[in-house]
Amino acid sequence: MTADTKEENITEDEAALYDRQIRLWGLDAQRRLRAASVLLVGLRGLGAEVAKNIVLSGIKSLTLLDPTVADEEDSMSQFLIPRSEVGKNRAEASLERTQLLNPMVKVTADTSNIDDKDDAFIKSFDVVCATGCGTTTLKRLDRVCQEGAVKFYAGDVFGFYGFMFADLGTHEYAEEVKKPKHAEKNVSSEEEGEPSPKKAKVEEPETTTVKKSMKFPVLEDALGAKFDSSSSEGKKKLRQIPNTFFITKVLLEFLEQQKRRPASSSLEGDKKQLSNLRKQTLDTSGVSDNKMPEDFTEYCFGQLSPVCAVVGGILGQEIIKAVSQKDAPHNNFFFYSGTDDGGFVTSIGS
Amino acid sequence: MAATLKGVLQGSLADNVKNSKILVVGAGGIGCEVLKDLVLTGFKTIEVIDLDTIDVSNLNRQFLFRKEHVKKSKSQVARESVLKFNPDVDIKAYHDSVMSPDYDVNFFKQFTLVLNALDNRAARNHVNRMCLAADIPLVESGTAGYLGQVTVIKKGLTECYECQPKPPQKTFPGCTIRNTPSEPIHCVVWAKHLFNQLFGEDDPDQDVSPDTEDPELTAEAGQSALQSEAKTDEIGGIERKSTRVWAMNTGYDPEKLFNKLFRDDIKYLLSMETLWKKRRPPQPLNMTQLPSDTDGNSSAIRDQRQWSVKECANVFSDCLGQLKKELATQGDGGMLVWDKDDETALDFVASVANIRAHIFGIAMKTRFDIKSMAGNIIPAIATTNAIIAGLIIMEAIKILSGKIKSCKTVYLNRVPNDRNRLLVPCTLDPPNPKCYVCAPKPEVTVVVNCTRFKVGALQDKVLKSYLGMVAPDVEIDDGKGTIIISSEEGETEENNDKFLSDFGIRNGTRLKCDDFLQVYSLVVTIAHVEKLEEEKEFEVVGDLSELQPQEEQQQAANGSKPHNGGDKADEKEEEDDLMLIEEEEFEEEQQRMEEETRTTRKRKASSETEPTTKRSKTAEAQAAAGDNDVIEIS
Ligand SMILES: [Zn+2]
């Protein structure tokens, strides 16, 4: 534990509130959490899940940033915005309920567009998590975050599908590893021939904490990854990539081109557009037709609440992990598909 | 409006969601998240039941609750909170136990689906049986720390919750607790036993005095110890009177109690010399000469600071005074029930466990750590609950799409397995034809000594605790229909203290056991033996023995699948508190189990060749996940 965080001891109130998680990740991790300031871009369903999870965990501050206004679709997953607030700014409309989740966290709302924010603003946070953004925005955020040694996350949910991306630069963390069991000072009861029930093993296995480091690829490289399905090496690599990666690419491309998400109000047209993008994406990525089911357009509208919960749960936990610098982070994508229960961690672009 | 918006849910699914009626059992960590997802996804008719009230330690994850809700009903506050997310939902909340007779098979039949968000095996067993009886699909779930799982149970199609045997009760041999503790948990268990001996329910299995029947002692050694005991003064040695009576007679005098428990009894243990030939002998303590140095842990929080032995002795004294007063308020014959959330009760156990640990040269622990051990607290976090709740809804959606056959058991891992899967779906297994719950004619064999086993124990320990019945009726299948246990109050209580043999029950006798509420009938065949191994009172075998779980599978997290070890409901002390609370209260679990779980899963996940479970036998399973994807929370 570093000196600066050591001084800030957890209070009795905090210990009572965070008891069950301190029992999981320890006091040091909790101390680091409460020193962390996080910027959350995008307050749709996934953003709401992430906000809930990290505010509950007890970070120092959260800035909710979104220039858009709530619409009908928010009612299927955005539980931080009251229904009466349709038409109001998403960040502002989410503020009150987010704050109520945990009075100890400083929560603020910002109605700006992230593209209008200067680099210094972005670099002032410990963590930036961007949801609902197009690829140009995401790539810039990633670049600025790396310059400023800010932990960067991106994520989105499209209907039954969702993803998380992480670029933590060079990330240092502590990991507990098992020590080989030594003979104990006391003669163990097994040697005595005393009944030694297997279940009665109590002392936690002896562990030792080791410092590790991990390097992450940047988003530009991750999204630009090419696959050579002609070589056996390339085929093998491609097999590791879940279909949801390519579905994600199609949807991010849709966002980028249309400056909006696929919408119920333009269902048929958007499906056609997505089918076209599917072909293009497969071609430019150099992968065969079976890497993306044609019927994905049936499952990618709106943000399904349980899918937001799954992806927002993973994303929230990864942010907690990064901030507390405890345990190996997922490097660098998580993909979820509610059509087949698949949830993969895949490294792309390294 | 919710997800029933055009284009989000396909075909008739949107209508099926809208028209379904869902029962959520449990409004804790998973339950809160499930309710949120349900109302947002467009479910219109929901009922939720939970017995529990809100505690401050719930608030880090049960996000429907806030500080001002502490001590209020979980189900009712949860209902009010999610109605704000979507006012157009019809939600009914019950502040009650799902095991109450009010919720009979007809109650269950009104639902399209039942979603379990429970934390304990007793309630899971019961809901399993109710859903089988009502033939309603059940989505079962569980979390422990970073781990979790979801599965689907449908009568005749899948395994039920009880198709695979549960891991045996986690217990420590009495002689380890009483004579030769070697780990902190042994001292914690002893301290809890002492609490009960002094203030709680008298349980002969929880004796705290030195055990002269320790199998390590040869007959002679035990005998010579007994003789030497006769020479010691009336306080030392084995107390022949009950500890309670003796302590009361001293007026719970701290010094007398201290010196008996931590000096004289220890000296007596030392006289059993065989025990200490290869062990570090314990060192008796005198209350007036105690070490007061600590390890320099200067954490500001009392819970996190390691107390010195002297501090422990002071806490011990204070607690005795307070607990004595509390006991007095209970009136004659009253008793206290140990509760990890009762500050004095926890202080008592923390101080006693540490004094004993010091005596035996075992690492002392902070009050925080002792609370985990003594309360069997499973750490719980918001993110795991959110993920598992999401997965529950996804399985529910599949069932409502008419695709129950493509439902899976899904495990949430801490690290991806070697196929990069963080979420691991596994094909559901068909029912176990020999299951003592869901087989067409369930049967089971119970091994006991009929001349020493009482009817009351058959009812409480075998039928209720082990076999999960709520209100059993038992009839001897002897042609005369002798009823030895009746669920009607007052009808058979006088039988409880009689031995099975008093009713002519012997080797091969068949007992017809019924639970009217669970619509469950079980034939129990008695196998008589003189003595069971390891001081066991009874054993349930027969068809079950063929299905003994592998060792790894016994290392359980609080999973929902029986063969993955599930929770360990039968271990915990506070069964009554446990009906409907959620994952934080896995009283029956130990925090360290999560560690073990993680290890097991890692090992399994990293093994390319190891045939993990019987699951891998079906081609479908392999196609779905590959057999090395099959990871048990176990
Ligand atoms: Zn069964």
Tab-separated table of C-alpha atoms in Angstrom, chain A residues 6 9-27 29-31 49 52-58 71-84 97 99-104 159-161 175-176 178 181 184-205 207 239-242 263-268 271 295-318 320-321 324 326-331 333-347, chain B residues 1-10 13 33 36-41 55-68 84-88 144-146 167-173 175-176 180-186 214-216 274-275 277-280 298-304 340-341 360-363 365 367-373 377-384 386-391 393-395 397-398 403 406-408 410 412-416 418-425 534 551 554-556 568 584-585 590-596 598-599 602:
chain	number	residue	atom	x	y	z
A	6	LYS	CA	-2.643	4.488	3.758
A	9	ASN	CA	-8.302	4.974	6.588
A	10	ILE	CA	-11.681	3.502	5.952
A	11	THR	CA	-14.221	4.781	8.467
A	12	GLU	CA	-16.475	2.575	10.556
A	13	ASP	CA	-19.459	3.646	8.420
A	14	GLU	CA	-17.695	2.670	5.247
A	15	ALA	CA	-16.589	-0.609	6.767
A	16	ALA	CA	-20.208	-1.418	7.620
A	17	LEU	CA	-21.539	-0.423	4.200
A	18	TYR	CA	-18.821	-2.143	2.179
A	19	ASP	CA	-18.428	-5.110	4.528
A	20	ARG	CA	-19.324	-7.843	2.080
A	21	GLN	CA	-17.052	-6.595	-0.692
A	22	ILE	CA	-14.139	-5.820	1.649
A	23	ARG	CA	-14.369	-9.461	2.606
A	24	LEU	CA	-13.799	-10.253	-1.056
A	25	TRP	CA	-11.212	-7.773	-2.252
A	26	GLY	CA	-9.737	-6.429	0.970
A	27	LEU	CA	-9.208	-3.033	2.569
A	29	ALA	CA	-8.576	-2.348	-2.797
A	30	GLN	CA	-11.386	-0.457	-1.099
A	31	ARG	CA	-9.019	2.413	-0.272
A	49	GLU	CA	-25.678	-0.459	-15.364
A	52	LYS	CA	-24.923	1.649	-10.714
A	53	ASN	CA	-22.163	-0.918	-10.283
A	54	ILE	CA	-19.275	1.460	-9.764
A	55	VAL	CA	-21.188	3.919	-7.581
A	56	LEU	CA	-22.231	1.043	-5.324
A	57	SER	CA	-18.604	-0.080	-5.122
A	58	GLY	CA	-17.619	3.232	-3.509
A	71	ASP	CA	-36.532	8.717	-25.562
A	72	GLU	CA	-38.989	5.860	-25.515
A	73	GLU	CA	-36.287	3.242	-25.952
A	74	ASP	CA	-34.730	4.146	-22.616
A	75	SER	CA	-37.676	2.533	-20.873
A	76	MET	CA	-36.406	-0.929	-21.747
A	77	SER	CA	-33.114	-0.625	-19.889
A	78	GLN	CA	-32.366	2.844	-18.501
A	79	PHE	CA	-33.642	2.554	-14.944
A	80	LEU	CA	-31.870	5.706	-13.725
A	81	ILE	CA	-34.119	7.961	-15.806
A	82	PRO	CA	-37.689	8.381	-14.532
A	83	ARG	CA	-40.285	7.851	-17.236
A	84	SER	CA	-41.510	11.369	-16.760
A	97	ARG	CA	-31.163	8.189	-8.884
A	99	GLN	CA	-26.670	9.759	-6.346
A	100	LEU	CA	-29.250	7.916	-4.230
A	101	LEU	CA	-27.407	4.647	-4.854
A	102	ASN	CA	-24.548	5.829	-2.658
A	103	PRO	CA	-24.419	9.188	-0.874
A	104	MET	CA	-20.669	8.778	-0.292
A	159	GLY	CA	-30.276	-5.913	-28.579
A	160	PHE	CA	-29.038	-9.376	-27.555
A	161	TYR	CA	-25.367	-8.526	-28.205
A	175	GLU	CA	-2.076	-11.057	-7.900
A	176	GLU	CA	-2.275	-13.645	-5.181
A	178	LYS	CA	-0.456	-20.066	-4.115
A	181	LYS	CA	2.596	-25.905	1.231
A	184	GLU	CA	4.105	-26.855	9.398
A	185	LYS	CA	5.655	-26.093	12.723
A	186	ASN	CA	3.104	-28.229	14.419
A	187	VAL	CA	2.924	-31.808	13.371
A	188	SER	CA	-0.150	-32.005	11.248
A	189	SER	CA	-2.982	-34.156	12.388
A	190	GLU	CA	-2.875	-36.291	9.256
A	191	GLU	CA	0.444	-37.698	10.295
A	192	GLU	CA	-1.069	-38.567	13.602
A	193	GLY	CA	-3.630	-40.756	11.984
A	194	GLU	CA	-6.378	-38.667	13.350
A	195	PRO	CA	-9.482	-38.523	11.215
A	196	SER	CA	-8.782	-35.656	8.914
A	197	PRO	CA	-11.882	-34.814	6.975
A	198	LYS	CA	-11.098	-33.293	3.628
A	199	LYS	CA	-13.660	-30.632	4.163
A	200	ALA	CA	-12.138	-29.511	7.377
A	201	LYS	CA	-9.317	-27.704	5.658
A	202	VAL	CA	-9.675	-24.297	7.090
A	203	GLU	CA	-6.673	-22.116	6.966
A	204	GLU	CA	-6.844	-20.353	3.645
A	205	PRO	CA	-4.234	-21.853	1.338
A	207	THR	CA	-0.754	-17.309	-0.739
A	239	ARG	CA	-11.318	-19.568	-34.755
A	240	GLN	CA	-10.486	-17.816	-31.490
A	241	ILE	CA	-12.524	-14.791	-32.509
A	242	PRO	CA	-16.186	-14.998	-31.498
A	263	ALA	CA	-34.014	2.160	-34.355
A	264	SER	CA	-37.416	0.542	-34.093
A	265	SER	CA	-38.881	3.479	-35.973
A	266	SER	CA	-36.810	2.667	-39.058
A	267	LEU	CA	-36.711	-1.093	-38.568
A	268	GLU	CA	-36.842	-2.414	-42.124
A	271	LYS	CA	-32.034	-4.087	-41.223
A	295	ASP	CA	-30.164	-13.284	-38.876
A	296	PHE	CA	-28.266	-11.130	-36.397
A	297	THR	CA	-30.355	-8.202	-37.628
A	298	GLU	CA	-33.313	-9.802	-35.856
A	299	TYR	CA	-31.553	-9.521	-32.505
A	300	CYS	CA	-29.718	-6.217	-32.514
A	301	PHE	CA	-32.355	-3.529	-31.929
A	302	GLY	CA	-32.717	-1.643	-28.685
A	303	GLN	CA	-30.763	-2.459	-25.553
A	304	LEU	CA	-32.146	-5.480	-23.784
A	305	SER	CA	-32.021	-4.946	-20.013
A	306	PRO	CA	-30.570	-8.368	-19.091
A	307	VAL	CA	-27.851	-7.955	-21.728
A	308	CYS	CA	-26.980	-4.538	-20.289
A	309	ALA	CA	-26.821	-6.223	-16.887
A	310	VAL	CA	-24.377	-8.874	-18.098
A	311	VAL	CA	-22.097	-6.532	-20.051
A	312	GLY	CA	-22.415	-3.751	-17.470
A	313	GLY	CA	-21.570	-6.254	-14.762
A	314	ILE	CA	-18.384	-7.340	-16.517
A	315	LEU	CA	-17.464	-3.768	-17.413
A	316	GLY	CA	-18.117	-2.545	-13.872
A	317	GLN	CA	-16.035	-5.309	-12.367
A	318	GLU	CA	-13.172	-4.613	-14.790
A	320	ILE	CA	-13.090	-1.971	-10.123
A	321	LYS	CA	-10.272	-4.397	-10.878
A	324	SER	CA	-7.873	-1.458	-7.198
A	326	LYS	CA	-5.792	-6.256	-7.937
A	327	ASP	CA	-6.017	-9.313	-10.206
A	328	ALA	CA	-5.370	-9.729	-13.912
A	329	PRO	CA	-7.688	-7.653	-16.087
A	330	HIS	CA	-9.424	-9.068	-19.162
A	331	ASN	CA	-7.228	-8.176	-22.106
A	333	PHE	CA	-12.358	-7.644	-25.316
A	334	PHE	CA	-15.372	-9.260	-23.691
A	335	PHE	CA	-18.177	-10.329	-26.013
A	336	TYR	CA	-21.625	-11.472	-25.008
A	337	SER	CA	-24.304	-12.985	-27.197
A	338	GLY	CA	-27.693	-13.624	-25.645
A	339	THR	CA	-28.613	-15.791	-28.614
A	340	ASP	CA	-26.307	-18.607	-27.505
A	341	ASP	CA	-25.226	-17.749	-23.937
A	342	GLY	CA	-21.689	-17.117	-25.190
A	343	GLY	CA	-19.431	-14.874	-23.126
A	344	PHE	CA	-15.843	-14.659	-24.360
A	345	VAL	CA	-12.699	-12.840	-23.378
A	346	THR	CA	-10.578	-12.399	-26.475
A	347	SER	CA	-7.357	-10.615	-27.176
B	1	MET	CA	-43.480	-0.272	-23.372
B	2	ALA	CA	-40.118	-1.652	-22.376
B	3	ALA	CA	-38.475	-4.235	-24.592
B	4	THR	CA	-41.806	-5.115	-26.094
B	5	LEU	CA	-40.952	-2.311	-28.503
B	6	LYS	CA	-41.111	-3.341	-32.125
B	7	GLY	CA	-38.045	-5.178	-33.381
B	8	VAL	CA	-36.481	-5.953	-30.033
B	9	LEU	CA	-38.154	-9.233	-29.072
B	10	GLN	CA	-38.994	-11.493	-31.977
B	13	LEU	CA	-41.978	-13.543	-27.700
B	33	GLU	CA	-31.392	-7.291	-10.042
B	36	LYS	CA	-35.195	-4.602	-12.285
B	37	ASP	CA	-34.539	-6.632	-15.430
B	38	LEU	CA	-38.067	-8.053	-15.425
B	39	VAL	CA	-39.902	-4.741	-15.243
B	40	LEU	CA	-37.636	-3.198	-17.876
B	41	THR	CA	-37.938	-6.141	-20.251
B	55	ASP	CA	-29.544	-4.725	6.737
B	56	VAL	CA	-26.909	-2.039	6.226
B	57	SER	CA	-24.466	-4.610	4.865
B	58	ASN	CA	-26.927	-5.283	1.999
B	59	LEU	CA	-26.683	-1.756	0.653
B	60	ASN	CA	-23.440	-2.187	-1.297
B	61	ARG	CA	-25.288	-4.311	-3.847
B	62	GLN	CA	-29.019	-4.618	-3.164
B	63	PHE	CA	-29.498	-1.379	-5.006
B	64	LEU	CA	-33.262	-1.143	-4.572
B	65	PHE	CA	-32.658	-0.440	-0.890
B	66	ARG	CA	-31.280	2.635	0.847
B	67	LYS	CA	-30.228	3.531	4.338
B	68	GLU	CA	-33.691	4.710	5.328
B	84	LYS	CA	-40.648	3.569	-10.109
B	85	PHE	CA	-38.710	2.033	-12.992
B	86	ASN	CA	-41.942	0.917	-14.612
B	87	PRO	CA	-45.272	1.917	-13.052
B	88	ASP	CA	-47.256	-0.233	-15.492
B	144	ALA	CA	-20.376	-16.576	-4.345
B	145	GLY	CA	-17.938	-13.717	-4.649
B	146	TYR	CA	-16.879	-13.429	-8.284
B	167	PRO	CA	-21.770	-32.886	-0.463
B	168	PRO	CA	-21.765	-34.230	3.052
B	169	GLN	CA	-21.997	-31.926	5.979
B	170	LYS	CA	-18.861	-30.089	6.721
B	171	THR	CA	-17.964	-30.958	10.268
B	172	PHE	CA	-14.906	-31.260	12.437
B	173	PRO	CA	-14.279	-34.284	14.603
B	175	CYS	CA	-11.800	-34.526	19.461
B	176	THR	CA	-10.140	-31.937	17.190
B	180	THR	CA	-6.308	-30.815	19.557
B	181	PRO	CA	-7.261	-27.711	17.581
B	182	SER	CA	-4.703	-26.835	14.922
B	183	GLU	CA	-6.384	-24.089	12.924
B	184	PRO	CA	-8.238	-20.881	13.760
B	185	ILE	CA	-11.575	-22.318	12.647
B	186	HIS	CA	-11.303	-25.058	15.281
B	214	ASP	CA	-10.369	-39.318	21.743
B	215	PRO	CA	-9.492	-42.220	19.399
B	216	GLU	CA	-5.875	-41.151	19.638
B	274	THR	CA	-0.080	-39.180	23.965
B	275	LEU	CA	-1.736	-36.217	22.319
B	277	LYS	CA	4.092	-36.474	21.582
B	278	LYS	CA	4.118	-35.032	18.096
B	279	ARG	CA	2.252	-31.784	18.687
B	280	ARG	CA	3.090	-28.525	20.295
B	298	SER	CA	-2.628	-0.178	13.984
B	299	SER	CA	-5.731	-0.096	11.850
B	300	ALA	CA	-8.148	2.440	13.246
B	301	ILE	CA	-11.098	0.113	12.993
B	302	ARG	CA	-11.686	-2.093	16.003
B	303	ASP	CA	-12.718	-4.948	13.711
B	304	GLN	CA	-9.454	-4.903	11.806
B	340	LYS	CA	-23.072	-12.913	14.023
B	341	ASP	CA	-24.810	-9.531	13.878
B	360	PHE	CA	-2.514	-23.792	21.223
B	361	GLY	CA	-0.018	-21.704	19.283
B	362	ILE	CA	-2.487	-21.046	16.474
B	363	ALA	CA	-2.556	-17.725	14.614
B	365	LYS	CA	-7.431	-13.483	14.044
B	367	ARG	CA	-12.754	-9.738	14.833
B	368	PHE	CA	-13.441	-9.074	11.139
B	369	ASP	CA	-11.980	-12.434	10.143
B	370	ILE	CA	-13.658	-14.259	12.981
B	371	LYS	CA	-17.007	-12.842	11.891
B	372	SER	CA	-16.472	-14.376	8.452
B	373	MET	CA	-15.643	-17.748	9.947
B	377	ILE	CA	-20.273	-15.139	5.445
B	378	ILE	CA	-20.017	-15.415	1.708
B	379	PRO	CA	-18.640	-12.208	0.258
B	380	ALA	CA	-21.015	-10.686	-2.218
B	381	ILE	CA	-20.740	-7.967	-4.840
B	382	ALA	CA	-23.097	-6.036	-7.070
B	383	THR	CA	-21.499	-6.981	-10.373
B	384	THR	CA	-21.761	-10.745	-9.972
B	386	ALA	CA	-26.144	-8.213	-11.920
B	387	ILE	CA	-24.548	-10.657	-14.358
B	388	ILE	CA	-26.294	-13.686	-12.889
B	389	ALA	CA	-29.646	-11.903	-12.844
B	390	GLY	CA	-29.161	-10.993	-16.496
B	391	LEU	CA	-28.439	-14.618	-17.325
B	393	ILE	CA	-33.706	-13.440	-17.573
B	394	MET	CA	-32.021	-14.721	-20.742
B	395	GLU	CA	-32.939	-18.305	-19.804
B	397	ILE	CA	-36.699	-15.517	-22.384
B	398	LYS	CA	-35.663	-18.772	-24.037
B	403	LYS	CA	-37.007	-23.081	-26.676
B	406	SER	CA	-31.882	-24.972	-25.764
B	407	CYS	CA	-31.634	-23.709	-22.202
B	408	LYS	CA	-28.284	-24.196	-20.546
B	410	VAL	CA	-24.341	-21.152	-17.480
B	412	LEU	CA	-19.696	-17.309	-14.572
B	413	ASN	CA	-15.963	-17.861	-14.155
B	414	ARG	CA	-13.459	-15.555	-12.603
B	415	VAL	CA	-10.994	-15.989	-15.423
B	416	PRO	CA	-11.719	-17.267	-18.924
B	418	ASP	CA	-8.807	-22.292	-22.138
B	419	ARG	CA	-11.483	-21.756	-24.746
B	420	ASN	CA	-11.669	-18.095	-23.809
B	421	ARG	CA	-15.042	-18.564	-22.203
B	422	LEU	CA	-15.795	-16.379	-19.213
B	423	LEU	CA	-19.431	-17.493	-19.333
B	424	VAL	CA	-19.572	-21.227	-19.873
B	425	PRO	CA	-22.824	-22.741	-21.136
B	534	GLU	CA	-16.957	-41.485	12.465
B	551	GLU	CA	-14.204	-35.011	-4.030
B	554	GLN	CA	-17.825	-31.478	-2.859
B	555	GLN	CA	-15.978	-28.264	-2.725
B	556	ALA	CA	-18.915	-26.146	-3.235
B	568	LYS	CA	-24.139	-26.154	2.347
B	584	GLU	CA	-24.852	-12.654	1.556
B	585	GLU	CA	-26.250	-14.847	4.232
B	590	GLN	CA	-17.345	-20.483	4.572
B	591	GLN	CA	-15.584	-17.642	2.956
B	592	ARG	CA	-12.693	-19.869	2.206
B	593	MET	CA	-14.922	-22.164	0.205
B	594	GLU	CA	-14.927	-19.573	-2.442
B	595	GLU	CA	-11.179	-19.817	-2.568
B	596	GLU	CA	-11.397	-23.543	-2.924
B	598	ARG	CA	-11.908	-20.878	-7.529
B	599	THR	CA	-9.015	-23.297	-7.363
B	602	LYS	CA	-9.216	-23.091	-12.416
